mmCIF file of C-alpha atoms in Angstrom:
data_model
loop_
_atom_site.group_PDB
_atom_site.id
_atom_site.type_symbol
_atom_site.label_atom_id
_atom_site.label_comp_id
_atom_site.label_asym_id
_atom_site.label_seq_id
_atom_site.Cartn_x
_atom_site.Cartn_y
_atom_site.Cartn_z
ATOM 1 C CA UNK A 446 4.936 -70.172 -63.631
ATOM 2 C CA UNK A 447 2.581 -69.728 -60.688
ATOM 3 C CA UNK A 448 3.959 -71.029 -57.391
ATOM 4 C CA UNK A 449 1.213 -71.726 -54.884
ATOM 5 C CA UNK A 450 1.929 -72.240 -51.216
ATOM 6 C CA UNK A 451 4.992 -74.407 -50.762
ATOM 7 C CA UNK A 452 5.600 -74.953 -54.492
ATOM 8 C CA UNK A 453 7.878 -71.929 -54.704
ATOM 9 C CA UNK A 454 10.110 -73.079 -51.864
ATOM 10 C CA UNK A 455 13.491 -74.202 -53.062
ATOM 11 C CA UNK A 456 16.028 -74.655 -50.251
ATOM 12 C CA UNK A 457 15.906 -73.380 -46.695
ATOM 13 C CA UNK A 458 14.298 -69.946 -46.740
ATOM 14 C CA UNK A 459 14.862 -69.409 -50.494
ATOM 15 C CA UNK A 460 11.646 -68.977 -52.461
ATOM 16 C CA UNK A 461 10.220 -67.950 -55.834
ATOM 17 C CA UNK A 462 7.135 -65.721 -56.003
ATOM 18 C CA UNK A 463 5.196 -64.477 -58.998
ATOM 19 C CA UNK A 464 3.835 -60.933 -58.979
ATOM 20 C CA UNK A 465 0.268 -61.509 -60.159
ATOM 21 C CA UNK A 466 -0.727 -57.850 -59.903
ATOM 22 C CA UNK A 467 2.185 -55.565 -60.749
ATOM 23 C CA UNK A 468 2.403 -51.850 -60.069
ATOM 24 C CA UNK A 469 -0.628 -49.533 -60.391
ATOM 25 C CA UNK A 470 0.326 -49.169 -64.072
ATOM 26 C CA UNK A 471 0.712 -52.941 -64.487
ATOM 27 C CA UNK A 472 4.516 -52.907 -64.685
ATOM 28 C CA UNK A 473 6.069 -56.054 -63.211
ATOM 29 C CA UNK A 474 2.934 -58.160 -63.579
ATOM 30 C CA UNK A 475 3.837 -61.814 -64.091
ATOM 31 C CA UNK A 476 7.487 -61.403 -63.080
ATOM 32 C CA UNK A 477 9.169 -64.327 -61.357
ATOM 33 C CA UNK A 478 11.013 -63.029 -58.305
ATOM 34 C CA UNK A 479 13.585 -64.679 -56.042
ATOM 35 C CA UNK A 480 14.196 -64.037 -52.363
ATOM 36 C CA UNK A 481 13.863 -65.241 -48.785
ATOM 37 C CA UNK A 482 10.912 -66.062 -46.541
ATOM 38 C CA UNK A 483 10.742 -64.518 -43.063
ATOM 39 C CA UNK A 484 10.938 -67.936 -41.326
ATOM 40 C CA UNK A 485 10.905 -71.586 -42.350
ATOM 41 C CA UNK A 486 7.228 -71.684 -41.332
ATOM 42 C CA UNK A 487 6.400 -68.657 -43.449
ATOM 43 C CA UNK A 488 5.116 -68.271 -46.978
ATOM 44 C CA UNK A 489 6.112 -65.686 -49.533
ATOM 45 C CA UNK A 490 9.213 -63.588 -49.997
ATOM 46 C CA UNK A 491 9.773 -60.802 -47.494
ATOM 47 C CA UNK A 492 11.913 -58.183 -49.234
ATOM 48 C CA UNK A 493 13.506 -56.510 -46.214
ATOM 49 C CA UNK A 494 14.939 -59.888 -45.185
ATOM 50 C CA UNK A 495 15.937 -60.632 -48.768
ATOM 51 C CA UNK A 496 18.008 -57.475 -49.190
ATOM 52 C CA UNK A 497 19.747 -57.900 -45.834
ATOM 53 C CA UNK A 498 20.365 -61.629 -46.420
ATOM 54 C CA UNK A 499 21.888 -60.934 -49.831
ATOM 55 C CA UNK A 500 24.264 -58.462 -48.193
ATOM 56 C CA UNK A 501 25.404 -61.322 -45.960
ATOM 57 C CA UNK A 502 25.771 -63.637 -48.953
ATOM 58 C CA UNK A 503 27.829 -61.034 -50.809
ATOM 59 C CA UNK A 504 30.085 -60.645 -47.775
ATOM 60 C CA UNK A 505 30.565 -64.431 -47.625
ATOM 61 C CA UNK A 506 31.208 -64.544 -51.372
ATOM 62 C CA UNK A 507 33.880 -61.851 -51.172
ATOM 63 C CA UNK A 508 35.604 -63.164 -48.056
ATOM 64 C CA UNK A 509 35.226 -66.972 -48.037
ATOM 65 C CA UNK A 510 33.888 -68.325 -51.339
ATOM 66 C CA UNK A 511 37.350 -69.163 -52.716
ATOM 67 C CA UNK A 512 38.289 -71.339 -49.704
ATOM 68 C CA UNK A 513 34.823 -72.688 -48.844
ATOM 69 C CA UNK A 514 32.718 -72.594 -52.012
ATOM 70 C CA UNK A 515 28.931 -72.833 -51.840
ATOM 71 C CA UNK A 516 27.251 -74.220 -54.942
ATOM 72 C CA UNK A 517 24.703 -71.831 -56.433
ATOM 73 C CA UNK A 518 25.777 -68.849 -54.322
ATOM 74 C CA UNK A 519 26.578 -66.583 -57.277
ATOM 75 C CA UNK A 520 23.271 -67.427 -58.967
ATOM 76 C CA UNK A 521 21.243 -66.816 -55.787
ATOM 77 C CA UNK A 522 22.873 -63.424 -55.254
ATOM 78 C CA UNK A 523 22.302 -62.450 -58.867
ATOM 79 C CA UNK A 524 18.661 -63.578 -58.953
ATOM 80 C CA UNK A 525 17.767 -61.763 -55.737
ATOM 81 C CA UNK A 526 19.564 -58.570 -56.834
ATOM 82 C CA UNK A 527 17.815 -58.652 -60.216
ATOM 83 C CA UNK A 528 14.477 -59.199 -58.447
ATOM 84 C CA UNK A 529 15.064 -56.207 -56.162
ATOM 85 C CA UNK A 530 16.020 -54.007 -59.114
ATOM 86 C CA UNK A 531 12.881 -55.165 -60.973
ATOM 87 C CA UNK A 532 10.754 -54.182 -57.972
ATOM 88 C CA UNK A 533 12.396 -50.766 -57.783
ATOM 89 C CA UNK A 534 11.767 -50.266 -61.501
ATOM 90 C CA UNK A 535 8.121 -51.339 -61.326
ATOM 91 C CA UNK A 536 7.070 -49.790 -57.993
ATOM 92 C CA UNK A 537 9.601 -46.955 -57.454
ATOM 93 C CA UNK A 538 10.021 -48.576 -54.009
ATOM 94 C CA UNK A 539 10.316 -52.094 -52.624
ATOM 95 C CA UNK A 540 7.076 -53.575 -51.301
ATOM 96 C CA UNK A 541 7.083 -55.759 -48.197
ATOM 97 C CA UNK A 542 5.555 -58.522 -50.361
ATOM 98 C CA UNK A 543 4.287 -58.981 -53.914
ATOM 99 C CA UNK A 544 1.619 -61.449 -52.813
ATOM 100 C CA UNK A 545 -1.821 -59.886 -52.913
ATOM 101 C CA UNK A 546 -4.774 -60.219 -50.591
ATOM 102 C CA UNK A 547 -5.855 -58.457 -47.446
ATOM 103 C CA UNK A 548 -5.863 -59.307 -43.746
ATOM 104 C CA UNK A 549 -9.012 -61.407 -44.164
ATOM 105 C CA UNK A 550 -7.218 -63.567 -46.745
ATOM 106 C CA UNK A 551 -4.246 -63.913 -44.377
ATOM 107 C CA UNK A 552 -6.524 -65.051 -41.531
ATOM 108 C CA UNK A 553 -7.828 -67.898 -43.761
ATOM 109 C CA UNK A 554 -4.211 -69.198 -43.844
ATOM 110 C CA UNK A 555 -4.541 -70.536 -47.398
ATOM 111 C CA UNK A 556 -1.034 -70.278 -48.794
ATOM 112 C CA UNK A 557 -2.194 -71.875 -52.057
ATOM 113 C CA UNK A 558 -4.633 -69.019 -52.772
ATOM 114 C CA UNK A 559 -3.772 -66.651 -55.613
ATOM 115 C CA UNK A 560 -3.975 -63.811 -53.090
ATOM 116 C CA UNK A 561 -3.018 -65.312 -49.697
ATOM 117 C CA UNK A 562 -2.850 -62.042 -47.785
ATOM 118 C CA UNK A 563 0.769 -61.049 -48.279
ATOM 119 C CA UNK A 564 3.905 -62.799 -47.073
ATOM 120 C CA UNK A 565 3.112 -64.799 -43.938
ATOM 121 C CA UNK A 566 5.948 -64.655 -41.399
ATOM 122 C CA UNK A 567 4.887 -67.988 -39.923
ATOM 123 C CA UNK A 568 4.976 -66.471 -36.437
ATOM 124 C CA UNK A 569 1.720 -64.564 -36.210
ATOM 125 C CA UNK A 570 1.733 -61.662 -38.649
ATOM 126 C CA UNK A 571 1.952 -60.916 -42.334
ATOM 127 C CA UNK A 572 3.616 -58.359 -44.555
ATOM 128 C CA UNK A 573 1.042 -56.969 -46.960
ATOM 129 C CA UNK A 574 1.605 -55.734 -50.486
ATOM 130 C CA UNK A 575 2.462 -52.093 -49.828
ATOM 131 C CA UNK A 576 5.620 -50.013 -50.362
ATOM 132 C CA UNK A 577 7.824 -50.710 -47.356
ATOM 133 C CA UNK A 578 10.300 -48.196 -45.939
ATOM 134 C CA UNK A 579 12.626 -50.775 -44.378
ATOM 135 C CA UNK A 580 12.602 -53.031 -47.466
ATOM 136 C CA UNK A 581 13.382 -50.027 -49.678
ATOM 137 C CA UNK A 582 16.137 -48.885 -47.322
ATOM 138 C CA UNK A 583 17.753 -52.335 -47.180
ATOM 139 C CA UNK A 584 17.542 -52.541 -50.971
ATOM 140 C CA UNK A 585 19.422 -49.252 -51.187
ATOM 141 C CA UNK A 586 22.044 -50.466 -48.722
ATOM 142 C CA UNK A 587 22.491 -53.673 -50.719
ATOM 143 C CA UNK A 588 22.952 -51.778 -53.972
ATOM 144 C CA UNK A 589 25.485 -49.486 -52.293
ATOM 145 C CA UNK A 590 27.320 -52.478 -50.804
ATOM 146 C CA UNK A 591 27.471 -54.290 -54.139
ATOM 147 C CA UNK A 592 26.715 -51.768 -56.865
ATOM 148 C CA UNK A 593 27.359 -54.175 -59.744
ATOM 149 C CA UNK A 594 27.649 -57.911 -60.342
#
């Protein structure tokens, strides 16, 4: 399923993206991925924020979920963790975004384009589709924090 612009937005900052390109070898192409946008005005999953947000969700789950349950929390954590592991498998790193396009595409501000110019923060810059040190580091921290489901 291809989610263009706001179609992939679910609740709050939660979003679904489709990797239309995949790794240089084509691995991961067509995968549906779950994560968080940078801001409510943004478009596209930003993976550094996703990994760090999931760490917060896991902490809430472990400490408070029994007394103050949140519907869908377990599924959101699982989907985002699976998405991060899929990215690590396909790219050997975590990209800042899986949305293609360059800075010229970002400047057009067409979130419905197949390649909108990366994940738009909504506050003046984008994260392009390149391996990202901070996203990879946060992914590693998340997997250390919660090594299994």
